[in-house]
Coordinates of C-alpha atoms in Angstrom, one line a residue:
Chain A
M1460 CA -30.3 10.1 -74.0
S1461 CA -33.3 7.7 -73.6
T1462 CA -34.3 5.3 -76.3
G1463 CA -37.7 6.9 -76.7
L1464 CA -36.1 10.3 -77.3
M1465 CA -33.6 8.8 -79.8
I1466 CA -36.5 7.1 -81.7
L1467 CA -38.5 10.4 -81.7
M1468 CA -35.5 12.3 -83.1
A1469 CA -34.9 9.6 -85.8
L1470 CA -38.5 9.8 -86.8
I1471 CA -38.5 13.6 -87.0
V1472 CA -35.3 13.6 -89.1
S1473 CA -36.7 10.8 -91.3
L1474 CA -40.0 12.6 -91.9
L1475 CA -38.3 16.0 -92.5
F1476 CA -35.8 14.6 -95.0
G1477 CA -38.3 12.0 -96.5
L1478 CA -36.0 9.1 -95.9
P1479 CA -36.9 5.7 -97.5
L1480 CA -39.1 3.6 -95.3
F1481 CA -36.4 0.8 -95.1
V1482 CA -34.0 3.3 -93.6
I1483 CA -36.6 4.4 -91.0
M1484 CA -37.4 0.8 -90.1
G1485 CA -33.7 -0.2 -90.0
S1486 CA -32.7 2.9 -87.9
I1487 CA -35.4 2.3 -85.3
A1488 CA -34.6 -1.4 -85.1
A1489 CA -30.9 -0.5 -84.7
I1490 CA -31.6 2.1 -81.9
C1491 CA -33.8 -0.5 -80.1
Y1492 CA -31.3 -3.3 -80.3
L1493 CA -28.3 -1.1 -79.4
T1494 CA -29.9 0.7 -76.5
I1495 CA -32.3 -1.7 -75.0
S1496 CA -30.8 -5.2 -75.7
G1497 CA -27.2 -4.0 -76.0
E1498 CA -26.9 -6.0 -79.3
S1499 CA -25.1 -4.8 -82.4
M1500 CA -26.5 -4.2 -85.9
A1501 CA -25.4 -7.6 -86.9
V1502 CA -28.5 -9.0 -85.1
I1503 CA -30.6 -7.1 -87.6
I1504 CA -28.8 -8.7 -90.5
G1505 CA -29.4 -12.2 -89.0
D1506 CA -33.1 -11.2 -88.4
I1507 CA -33.6 -10.0 -92.0
F1508 CA -32.2 -13.1 -93.5
Y1509 CA -34.4 -15.2 -91.2
A1510 CA -37.4 -13.1 -92.0
A1511 CA -36.9 -13.5 -95.7
D1512 CA -36.4 -17.2 -95.5
K1513 CA -40.2 -18.0 -95.6
E1514 CA -42.0 -20.0 -98.3
I1515 CA -45.2 -17.9 -97.9
L1516 CA -43.3 -14.9 -99.3
L1517 CA -43.1 -16.7 -102.6
A1518 CA -46.7 -15.7 -103.2
I1519 CA -45.8 -12.1 -103.5
P1520 CA -43.5 -12.2 -106.6
L1521 CA -45.8 -14.8 -108.2
F1522 CA -49.0 -12.7 -107.8
I1523 CA -47.2 -9.6 -109.0
L1524 CA -45.9 -11.5 -112.0
A1525 CA -49.4 -12.9 -112.8
G1526 CA -50.9 -9.4 -112.6
Q1527 CA -48.2 -7.9 -114.7
I1528 CA -48.6 -10.5 -117.5
M1529 CA -52.4 -10.2 -117.5
T1530 CA -52.4 -6.4 -117.7
K1531 CA -50.0 -6.3 -120.6
G1532 CA -52.7 -7.2 -123.2
T1533 CA -56.1 -5.7 -123.9
I1534 CA -57.8 -7.3 -120.9
S1535 CA -59.2 -4.0 -119.7
G1536 CA -61.0 -3.4 -123.0
R1537 CA -62.4 -7.0 -123.0
L1538 CA -63.7 -6.6 -119.4
I1539 CA -65.3 -3.2 -120.1
N1540 CA -67.1 -4.6 -123.2
F1541 CA -68.4 -7.5 -121.2
A1542 CA -69.5 -5.3 -118.3
K1543 CA -71.2 -2.9 -120.7
S1544 CA -73.2 -5.7 -122.4
L1545 CA -74.0 -7.3 -119.0
T1546 CA -75.5 -4.0 -117.6
A1547 CA -77.1 -2.8 -120.8
G1548 CA -80.9 -2.3 -120.1
V1549 CA -80.2 -1.4 -116.4
P1550 CA -80.7 2.3 -115.5
G1551 CA -77.3 3.8 -115.1
G1552 CA -75.8 0.6 -116.7
L1553 CA -72.7 2.3 -118.0
G1554 CA -71.8 3.5 -114.5
L1555 CA -72.4 0.0 -113.1
A1556 CA -70.1 -1.3 -115.9
A1557 CA -67.4 1.1 -114.7
I1558 CA -67.5 -0.2 -111.2
L1559 CA -67.8 -3.9 -112.2
S1560 CA -64.9 -3.6 -114.7
C1561 CA -62.8 -2.0 -111.9
A1562 CA -63.7 -4.8 -109.5
V1563 CA -62.8 -7.6 -111.8
F1564 CA -59.6 -5.9 -113.2
A1565 CA -58.6 -5.1 -109.6
A1566 CA -58.9 -8.8 -108.7
I1567 CA -56.5 -9.6 -111.6
S1568 CA -54.0 -6.8 -111.3
G1569 CA -54.0 -6.4 -107.5
S1570 CA -53.0 -2.8 -107.9
S1571 CA -55.3 0.2 -107.4
P1572 CA -53.5 2.8 -109.5
V1573 CA -53.0 0.3 -112.3
T1574 CA -56.7 -0.5 -112.3
L1575 CA -57.5 3.2 -112.4
I1576 CA -55.2 3.8 -115.3
A1577 CA -56.3 0.7 -117.3
I1578 CA -60.0 1.0 -116.8
G1579 CA -60.2 4.8 -116.3
T1580 CA -58.4 5.6 -119.6
L1581 CA -61.0 3.7 -121.6
M1582 CA -64.1 4.2 -119.4
Y1583 CA -63.8 7.9 -118.5
P1584 CA -64.3 9.2 -122.1
A1585 CA -67.2 6.7 -122.6
L1586 CA -69.0 7.8 -119.4
V1587 CA -68.6 11.5 -120.3
E1588 CA -69.7 10.9 -123.9
A1589 CA -72.8 9.1 -122.6
G1590 CA -73.9 12.1 -120.5
Y1591 CA -72.3 11.4 -117.1
S1592 CA -70.8 14.5 -115.5
K1593 CA -67.0 14.6 -115.4
K1594 CA -67.3 14.8 -111.6
L1595 CA -69.3 11.6 -111.3
A1596 CA -67.2 9.7 -113.9
A1597 CA -63.9 10.7 -112.2
G1598 CA -65.3 9.9 -108.7
A1599 CA -66.6 6.5 -109.7
L1600 CA -63.4 5.4 -111.5
S1601 CA -61.1 6.7 -108.8
T1602 CA -63.1 4.8 -106.1
G1603 CA -63.6 1.7 -108.2
G1604 CA -59.8 1.5 -108.6
T1605 CA -59.3 1.1 -104.9
L1606 CA -61.2 -2.2 -104.8
G1607 CA -57.9 -3.9 -105.8
I1608 CA -56.6 -4.4 -102.3
I1609 CA -59.8 -5.8 -100.7
I1610 CA -60.7 -8.3 -103.5
P1611 CA -58.3 -11.2 -103.2
P1612 CA -55.6 -12.1 -104.2
S1613 CA -54.1 -9.0 -102.7
I1614 CA -50.5 -8.2 -101.8
P1615 CA -51.5 -6.0 -98.8
M1616 CA -53.4 -9.0 -97.4
I1617 CA -50.3 -11.2 -97.7
I1618 CA -48.2 -8.5 -95.9
F1619 CA -50.8 -8.2 -93.1
A1620 CA -50.9 -12.0 -92.7
I1621 CA -47.1 -12.1 -92.3
M1622 CA -47.0 -9.2 -89.9
A1623 CA -50.0 -10.3 -87.8
G1624 CA -49.3 -14.0 -87.9
V1625 CA -52.6 -15.1 -89.4
S1626 CA -53.4 -17.4 -92.4
V1627 CA -53.2 -15.7 -95.8
V1628 CA -55.8 -18.1 -97.2
D1629 CA -58.2 -17.2 -94.4
L1630 CA -57.6 -13.5 -95.1
F1631 CA -58.2 -14.0 -98.8
K1632 CA -61.5 -15.8 -98.1
A1633 CA -62.5 -13.1 -95.7
G1634 CA -62.0 -10.4 -98.4
I1635 CA -64.7 -11.9 -100.7
G1636 CA -67.7 -10.8 -98.7
P1637 CA -66.5 -7.2 -98.0
G1638 CA -65.4 -6.9 -101.6
I1639 CA -68.9 -7.9 -102.9
L1640 CA -70.5 -5.5 -100.3
L1641 CA -68.4 -2.5 -101.4
V1642 CA -69.1 -3.3 -105.1
F1643 CA -72.9 -3.4 -104.3
L1644 CA -72.8 -0.1 -102.4
L1645 CA -70.8 1.6 -105.1
C1646 CA -73.2 0.3 -107.8
G1647 CA -76.2 1.4 -105.7
Y1648 CA -74.8 4.9 -105.5
M1649 CA -74.1 4.9 -109.3
I1650 CA -77.8 4.0 -109.9
Y1651 CA -78.9 6.7 -107.5
A1652 CA -76.6 9.4 -109.0
R1653 CA -77.0 8.5 -112.6
P1654 CA -77.8 11.2 -115.1
K1655 CA -81.2 11.2 -116.9
I1656 CA -80.1 9.6 -120.1
H1657 CA -81.5 7.0 -122.5
T1658 CA -80.9 3.5 -121.3
T1659 CA -79.4 1.2 -124.0
R1660 CA -81.3 -2.1 -124.6
F1661 CA -79.8 -5.5 -123.6
S1662 CA -78.7 -7.6 -126.5
G1663 CA -78.2 -11.3 -126.0
Q1664 CA -76.0 -11.4 -129.1
D1665 CA -73.7 -8.7 -127.8
F1666 CA -73.6 -10.3 -124.3
L1667 CA -72.5 -13.7 -125.7
T1668 CA -69.9 -12.1 -128.1
N1669 CA -68.3 -10.1 -125.2
L1670 CA -68.6 -13.0 -122.8
R1671 CA -66.7 -15.2 -125.3
K1672 CA -64.0 -12.5 -125.8
G1673 CA -63.6 -11.8 -122.1
F1674 CA -64.2 -15.3 -120.8
F1675 CA -60.6 -16.3 -120.0
S1676 CA -59.9 -13.0 -118.3
L1677 CA -63.1 -13.4 -116.2
L1678 CA -62.2 -17.0 -115.3
M1679 CA -58.9 -16.1 -113.6
P1680 CA -60.3 -14.7 -110.3
I1681 CA -62.8 -17.5 -110.3
I1682 CA -60.1 -20.2 -110.6
I1683 CA -57.9 -18.5 -108.0
L1684 CA -60.7 -17.8 -105.5
G1685 CA -62.4 -21.2 -106.2
G1686 CA -59.1 -23.0 -105.7
I1687 CA -58.4 -21.2 -102.4
Y1688 CA -62.0 -21.4 -101.1
S1689 CA -62.3 -25.1 -101.9
G1690 CA -59.0 -25.7 -100.0
F1691 CA -57.4 -27.1 -103.2
F1692 CA -54.6 -24.5 -103.3
T1693 CA -52.5 -22.9 -100.7
A1694 CA -51.6 -19.2 -101.2
T1695 CA -48.3 -20.0 -102.9
E1696 CA -49.9 -22.7 -105.1
S1697 CA -52.7 -20.4 -106.2
A1698 CA -50.0 -17.8 -107.1
A1699 CA -48.2 -20.4 -109.2
V1700 CA -51.5 -21.4 -110.9
A1701 CA -52.2 -17.7 -111.5
V1702 CA -48.9 -17.3 -113.3
V1703 CA -49.4 -20.4 -115.5
Y1704 CA -53.0 -19.3 -116.3
A1705 CA -51.8 -15.8 -117.2
I1706 CA -49.2 -17.1 -119.5
I1707 CA -51.6 -19.5 -121.2
V1708 CA -54.2 -16.8 -121.7
E1709 CA -52.0 -14.0 -122.9
F1710 CA -49.6 -16.1 -125.0
F1711 CA -51.8 -18.8 -126.5
L1712 CA -55.4 -17.6 -126.3
H1713 CA -55.4 -13.8 -126.6
R1714 CA -52.0 -13.8 -128.3
E1715 CA -51.5 -10.2 -127.3
I1716 CA -48.2 -10.2 -125.3
T1717 CA -45.0 -10.0 -127.3
L1718 CA -41.8 -11.7 -126.3
K1719 CA -40.2 -8.3 -125.5
K1720 CA -43.1 -7.4 -123.2
F1721 CA -42.9 -10.8 -121.6
V1722 CA -39.2 -10.3 -120.8
M1723 CA -39.9 -6.8 -119.4
V1724 CA -42.5 -8.3 -117.1
F1725 CA -39.8 -10.2 -115.1
S1726 CA -37.7 -7.1 -114.7
E1727 CA -40.8 -5.1 -113.5
T1728 CA -41.7 -7.8 -111.1
A1729 CA -38.2 -7.8 -109.6
E1730 CA -38.5 -4.0 -109.1
M1731 CA -41.9 -4.2 -107.5
L1732 CA -40.6 -7.0 -105.2
G1733 CA -37.6 -4.9 -104.4
M1734 CA -39.8 -2.0 -103.4
L1735 CA -41.5 -4.1 -100.8
F1736 CA -38.8 -6.6 -99.8
L1737 CA -36.4 -4.5 -97.7
I1738 CA -39.1 -2.8 -95.8
L1739 CA -40.9 -6.0 -95.1
I1740 CA -37.9 -7.9 -93.7
L1741 CA -36.7 -4.9 -91.7
A1742 CA -40.2 -4.5 -90.3
V1743 CA -40.2 -8.2 -89.3
S1744 CA -36.9 -7.6 -87.5
L1745 CA -38.4 -4.6 -85.6
N1746 CA -41.5 -6.7 -84.9
K1747 CA -39.4 -9.5 -83.4
F1748 CA -37.7 -7.0 -81.1
M1749 CA -41.1 -5.6 -80.0
T1750 CA -42.4 -9.1 -79.3
L1751 CA -39.2 -10.0 -77.3
E1752 CA -39.6 -6.9 -75.2
Q1753 CA -43.4 -7.5 -74.9
L1754 CA -44.2 -4.1 -76.3
P1755 CA -47.5 -5.1 -77.9
Q1756 CA -48.6 -6.5 -74.5
Q1757 CA -47.7 -3.2 -72.8
M1758 CA -49.6 -1.3 -75.5
V1759 CA -52.7 -3.5 -74.9
D1760 CA -52.4 -2.9 -71.1
W1761 CA -52.2 0.8 -71.7
M1762 CA -55.1 0.8 -74.2
S1763 CA -57.2 -1.2 -71.8
G1764 CA -57.0 1.6 -69.3
L1765 CA -58.3 4.1 -71.8
I1766 CA -61.0 2.1 -73.6
S1767 CA -63.0 -0.5 -71.9
S1768 CA -65.5 -1.7 -74.6
K1769 CA -65.1 -3.5 -78.0
L1770 CA -67.3 -0.8 -79.6
G1771 CA -65.1 2.0 -78.2
F1772 CA -62.0 0.3 -79.6
L1773 CA -63.6 -0.3 -83.0
I1774 CA -64.6 3.4 -83.3
A1775 CA -61.1 4.6 -82.1
V1776 CA -59.2 2.2 -84.3
N1777 CA -61.3 3.1 -87.4
I1778 CA -60.7 6.8 -86.8
L1779 CA -57.0 6.2 -86.3
L1780 CA -56.7 4.1 -89.4
L1781 CA -58.7 6.6 -91.5
F1782 CA -56.2 9.3 -90.4
V1783 CA -53.2 7.0 -91.0
G1784 CA -54.6 6.3 -94.5
C1785 CA -54.4 10.0 -95.2
I1786 CA -50.7 10.3 -94.3
M1787 CA -49.2 6.8 -95.0
D1788 CA -49.3 4.4 -98.0
V1789 CA -51.0 1.1 -97.5
M1790 CA -47.9 -1.1 -97.2
S1791 CA -46.1 1.2 -94.8
A1792 CA -49.2 1.5 -92.6
I1793 CA -49.7 -2.3 -92.5
L1794 CA -46.0 -3.0 -91.7
V1795 CA -45.9 -0.4 -88.9
L1796 CA -49.3 -0.9 -87.3
A1797 CA -50.5 -4.5 -87.9
P1798 CA -48.1 -6.0 -85.2
I1799 CA -49.2 -3.3 -82.7
L1800 CA -52.9 -3.1 -83.4
T1801 CA -53.7 -6.8 -84.0
P1802 CA -53.0 -8.0 -80.4
M1803 CA -55.1 -5.0 -79.1
A1804 CA -58.0 -6.1 -81.4
V1805 CA -57.7 -9.7 -80.1
H1806 CA -57.7 -8.4 -76.5
Y1807 CA -61.1 -6.7 -77.2
G1808 CA -62.5 -9.9 -78.7
I1809 CA -62.1 -9.1 -82.4
N1810 CA -61.2 -11.9 -84.6
P1811 CA -57.7 -11.1 -86.1
I1812 CA -58.9 -12.0 -89.6
H1813 CA -61.8 -9.6 -89.3
F1814 CA -59.5 -7.0 -87.9
G1815 CA -57.2 -7.5 -91.0
I1816 CA -60.2 -6.8 -93.3
I1817 CA -61.2 -3.7 -91.3
M1818 CA -57.6 -2.4 -91.5
I1819 CA -57.4 -3.0 -95.2
V1820 CA -60.7 -1.3 -96.0
N1821 CA -59.6 1.7 -93.9
L1822 CA -56.3 1.9 -95.8
E1823 CA -58.2 1.4 -99.1
I1824 CA -60.1 4.6 -98.3
G1825 CA -56.7 6.2 -97.9
Y1826 CA -56.2 5.9 -101.6
L1827 CA -58.8 8.6 -101.9
T1828 CA -57.8 11.0 -99.2
P1829 CA -55.3 13.9 -99.5
P1830 CA -52.5 14.6 -99.0
I1831 CA -51.1 11.3 -100.3
G1832 CA -54.2 9.5 -101.8
I1833 CA -52.4 8.1 -104.9
N1834 CA -55.6 7.6 -106.9
L1835 CA -56.4 11.3 -106.6
F1836 CA -53.1 12.2 -108.3
V1837 CA -53.4 9.4 -110.9
A1838 CA -57.0 10.5 -111.7
S1839 CA -56.0 14.1 -112.0
G1840 CA -53.3 13.1 -114.4
I1841 CA -55.2 10.7 -116.7
F1842 CA -58.5 12.6 -116.7
K1843 CA -56.8 16.0 -117.1
L1844 CA -58.8 17.5 -114.2
P1845 CA -57.5 19.8 -111.5
L1846 CA -56.6 17.9 -108.3
M1847 CA -59.3 19.9 -106.3
D1848 CA -62.0 18.8 -108.7
V1849 CA -61.0 15.2 -108.3
I1850 CA -61.0 15.5 -104.5
K1851 CA -64.5 17.0 -104.7
S1852 CA -65.6 14.2 -107.1
V1853 CA -64.7 11.4 -104.7
L1854 CA -66.4 13.0 -101.7
P1855 CA -69.8 11.2 -102.1
F1856 CA -68.0 8.0 -102.9
L1857 CA -65.9 8.4 -99.7
L1858 CA -69.1 8.5 -97.7
V1859 CA -70.3 5.3 -99.4
M1860 CA -67.0 3.6 -98.6
I1861 CA -67.2 4.8 -95.0
L1862 CA -70.7 3.4 -94.8
G1863 CA -69.3 0.1 -96.1
L1864 CA -66.5 0.2 -93.6
A1865 CA -69.0 0.7 -90.7
I1866 CA -71.1 -2.2 -91.9
I1867 CA -68.0 -4.4 -92.3
S1868 CA -66.8 -3.4 -88.8
A1869 CA -70.2 -4.0 -87.2
F1870 CA -71.0 -7.3 -88.8
P1871 CA -68.0 -9.7 -88.6
A1872 CA -70.1 -12.4 -90.4
I1873 CA -69.6 -10.5 -93.7
S1874 CA -65.9 -11.3 -93.5
L1875 CA -65.9 -14.4 -91.5
S1876 CA -68.7 -16.4 -93.0
F1877 CA -66.4 -17.4 -95.9
V1878 CA -63.5 -18.4 -93.7
Chain B
M806 CA -17.7 7.8 -116.1
I807 CA -19.3 6.8 -112.8
A808 CA -22.8 7.2 -114.4
R809 CA -21.8 4.8 -117.1
I810 CA -20.4 2.3 -114.6
L811 CA -23.7 2.5 -112.6
D812 CA -25.7 2.2 -115.8
Y813 CA -23.8 -1.0 -116.8
L814 CA -24.1 -2.4 -113.3
T815 CA -27.8 -1.7 -113.3
K816 CA -28.2 -3.6 -116.6
V817 CA -26.3 -6.7 -115.2
E818 CA -28.4 -6.6 -112.0
R819 CA -31.6 -6.2 -113.9
L820 CA -30.8 -9.1 -116.1
F821 CA -29.8 -11.3 -113.1
A822 CA -32.9 -10.3 -111.1
S823 CA -35.2 -11.0 -114.1
L824 CA -33.6 -14.4 -114.6
L825 CA -34.0 -15.2 -110.9
I826 CA -37.7 -14.4 -111.1
F827 CA -38.1 -16.6 -114.2
V828 CA -36.3 -19.5 -112.6
L829 CA -38.0 -19.3 -109.2
T830 CA -41.4 -19.2 -111.0
T831 CA -40.4 -22.3 -113.0
F832 CA -39.3 -24.1 -109.8
V833 CA -42.6 -23.3 -108.0
V834 CA -44.8 -24.2 -111.0
V835 CA -42.9 -27.5 -111.6
D836 CA -43.1 -28.4 -107.9
V837 CA -46.8 -27.6 -107.6
G838 CA -47.4 -29.5 -110.9
A839 CA -45.4 -32.5 -109.7
R840 CA -47.2 -32.5 -106.4
E841 CA -50.7 -32.3 -107.9
I842 CA -50.1 -34.6 -110.9
M843 CA -47.5 -37.1 -109.7
K844 CA -48.4 -36.8 -106.0
T845 CA -44.7 -36.2 -105.2
G846 CA -43.1 -32.8 -105.1
I847 CA -39.4 -31.8 -105.7
P848 CA -38.0 -31.6 -102.2
W849 CA -35.5 -28.7 -102.9
A850 CA -37.6 -26.7 -105.3
Q851 CA -39.5 -24.5 -102.9
K852 CA -36.5 -23.8 -100.7
G853 CA -34.4 -23.1 -103.8
A854 CA -37.2 -20.8 -105.0
V855 CA -37.2 -19.0 -101.7
Y856 CA -33.5 -18.2 -101.9
M857 CA -33.9 -17.0 -105.4
M858 CA -36.7 -14.8 -104.3
I859 CA -34.4 -13.4 -101.6
W860 CA -31.7 -12.6 -104.2
A861 CA -34.3 -11.2 -106.6
G862 CA -35.8 -9.1 -103.8
F863 CA -32.4 -7.6 -102.8
L864 CA -31.4 -7.0 -106.4
G865 CA -34.9 -5.4 -107.0
A866 CA -34.2 -3.1 -104.1
I867 CA -31.0 -1.9 -105.9
L868 CA -33.0 -1.3 -109.1
V869 CA -35.6 0.7 -107.2
T870 CA -32.7 2.7 -105.7
Q871 CA -31.4 3.5 -109.2
K872 CA -34.9 4.8 -110.1
F873 CA -35.3 6.7 -106.8
E874 CA -38.6 4.9 -106.2
H875 CA -38.2 3.5 -102.6
L876 CA -41.4 4.0 -100.6
R877 CA -40.9 7.0 -98.3
P878 CA -43.0 9.6 -96.4
E879 CA -43.4 12.6 -98.7
V880 CA -45.3 14.9 -96.3
A881 CA -42.4 17.3 -95.8
D882 CA -41.4 17.5 -99.5
K883 CA -43.1 20.8 -100.0
L884 CA -40.9 22.4 -97.4
W885 CA -37.9 22.0 -99.6
K886 CA -38.5 24.2 -102.6
S887 CA -36.4 26.1 -105.3
K888 CA -33.0 26.9 -103.7
L889 CA -33.3 24.5 -100.8
R890 CA -34.2 21.6 -103.1
V891 CA -30.7 20.5 -104.1
P892 CA -29.1 20.8 -100.6
Y893 CA -32.1 18.8 -99.3
L894 CA -31.6 16.1 -101.8
R895 CA -27.8 16.0 -101.1
F896 CA -28.4 15.7 -97.4
H897 CA -31.2 13.1 -97.9
N898 CA -28.8 11.0 -100.0
L899 CA -26.0 11.4 -97.4
L900 CA -28.2 10.0 -94.7
V901 CA -29.3 7.0 -96.7
F902 CA -25.7 6.5 -97.8
S903 CA -24.6 6.4 -94.2
F904 CA -27.3 3.8 -93.3
S905 CA -26.4 1.7 -96.4
V906 CA -22.6 1.8 -95.5
A907 CA -23.4 0.7 -91.9
M908 CA -25.6 -2.2 -93.2
A909 CA -23.0 -3.2 -95.7
Y910 CA -20.3 -3.3 -93.0
Y911 CA -22.3 -5.3 -90.5
S912 CA -23.7 -7.7 -93.1
F913 CA -20.2 -8.4 -94.4
G914 CA -19.2 -9.3 -90.9
Y915 CA -22.3 -11.5 -90.5
V916 CA -21.5 -13.4 -93.7
M917 CA -17.8 -13.8 -92.8
E918 CA -18.9 -15.2 -89.4
S919 CA -21.3 -17.6 -91.1
K920 CA -18.5 -18.8 -93.4
E921 CA -16.2 -19.3 -90.5
F922 CA -18.8 -21.4 -88.7
G923 CA -19.4 -23.5 -91.8
D924 CA -23.2 -23.1 -91.7
R925 CA -24.9 -25.1 -94.4
N926 CA -28.5 -25.4 -95.7
V927 CA -29.3 -29.1 -95.5
I928 CA -32.2 -29.0 -98.0
I929 CA -30.3 -27.5 -100.9
D930 CA -26.9 -28.6 -99.6
M931 CA -25.2 -25.2 -99.9
P932 CA -23.1 -23.1 -97.6
M933 CA -25.2 -20.4 -96.0
W934 CA -22.6 -17.7 -96.6
F935 CA -23.1 -18.2 -100.3
L936 CA -26.8 -17.6 -99.9
Q937 CA -26.3 -14.6 -97.6
V938 CA -23.6 -12.8 -99.6
I939 CA -26.3 -10.9 -101.5
I940 CA -27.0 -8.8 -98.4
P941 CA -23.5 -7.1 -98.2
Y942 CA -23.5 -6.9 -102.0
T943 CA -26.9 -5.1 -102.0
F944 CA -26.0 -2.5 -99.4
S945 CA -22.6 -1.9 -101.0
S946 CA -24.2 -1.4 -104.4
M947 CA -26.8 0.9 -102.8
S948 CA -24.1 2.8 -101.0
L949 CA -22.3 3.4 -104.3
R950 CA -25.5 4.8 -105.8
Y951 CA -26.3 7.0 -102.9
F952 CA -22.7 8.3 -102.9
Y953 CA -23.1 9.2 -106.5
F954 CA -26.5 10.8 -105.8
I955 CA -24.9 13.1 -103.1
F956 CA -22.9 14.8 -105.9
F957 CA -25.5 14.3 -108.7
P958 CA -28.9 14.4 -107.0
C959 CA -31.9 13.3 -108.9
E960 CA -35.6 12.7 -108.2
K961 CA -38.3 10.1 -108.8
D962 CA -40.0 10.3 -112.1
P963 CA -43.4 11.9 -111.2
Q964 CA -45.1 9.8 -113.9
A965 CA -44.0 6.5 -112.2
V966 CA -46.9 4.4 -110.9
H967 CA -46.5 1.0 -109.4

């Protein structure tokens, strides 16, 4: 039986029986090593230990830990109050506050579903009470929640950097421009689609009070991004600073995290790390095999025969990734596709950092597309809306996101000018 | 009986993984602080933290197994309804159990080989087999759980969100 046929069979069985991704990665790596290189599975064990022995990986548990600590308190409430007072007086101000709260919270938590739960639970009733339709409120919050992976620090960006062999810091810097663009576009749509309701007046007193209450939470992304952008921190150092800052803010300034919650945070961090860890190191083993056998180069040669222009490749890859976003979660898609697609992108003259951002924005949209768009299910649960209604609610926002994706793809400067 | 043993094992693994995350965080923070403030880092701190992360990551994978929360494609889940659900879960667990046993077997051999060759990590001055022993342990512990799940299948908590 040929290797290709064995891999195909393994994939069919894996999909049919919903096997964990680490089993799928490991099985494919084992088939490749056994049949092509004639090596035993022991090679994979050596590979996974070598893959795990990298200092850059330390940034993953540290950023997860910082996000977990910061989200245990009442930071979401503080951010919402600040955003509300900031946008008071602007038509559709509450809608803008929803998007801005999601963006800042996402930068701190780094998780899209967690952002949706934390901000959505407080903001959805407020939006509906203020006269926003349930559809608009659910759509805005579900979409705003996805900003977590494009606004640095972002775990998917670290994973992409490892799999594609690019700088994490450069990728973080490159995420700033597209993140701001998407926030602007979503805010623009919220102003356009706002209901005809009375606009509240801006109050300097309220603004200053809420700024004081939310100041330390707002400062976190500024410290992290400022440190990275100025070249003062490496990715791992910025993650360490994030943890220390989170502990200081939640323990000594906000005083909202109990010792019990603090202990739980370490256990939850270990679980979240465990969820990614096996898949990541097995994917690196598979990636090493592909590189040794020059598979990415063969894929590039094959693709060159089909598509001749950079524009053609960009269109094809965006369509592919939008489709992939519908059927795979972000991490899985990056682990599987980044090593294959990045050399192709480079072949067509696309900067690998820019390509990483394109890939992440595509997969961000995948949070909103059935059948596995996780934000749709989370929104349906927390807003008590039928899944179909949530899907309909995000449709206009999906178009806005796709417009953003097109702009980000067409203008590399949006991503690369910060690098 | 087996459920209680697994429960006890999970508690120990959870405690150990949490401690590792705590200590590795302390190591990195102290190292970064020393480098920025005293202009000299602690040479073994980052490497030590990396190995603690490896241990914590593997132990975390066991904890995720216990909660049935490993990332997996769920596209075909709807095919397996009502009467087919339990046989499906048993077969699913049997396949993952087989993979875990194979990985445990080969990783045990790998660690034994490393011990035989006397490989050492020069930065933290430790035998490599001691650092690598977490791999066979993880896959053995996961095998045990998946073996249990073959007979007592369970599913991911639908409310779980990471």
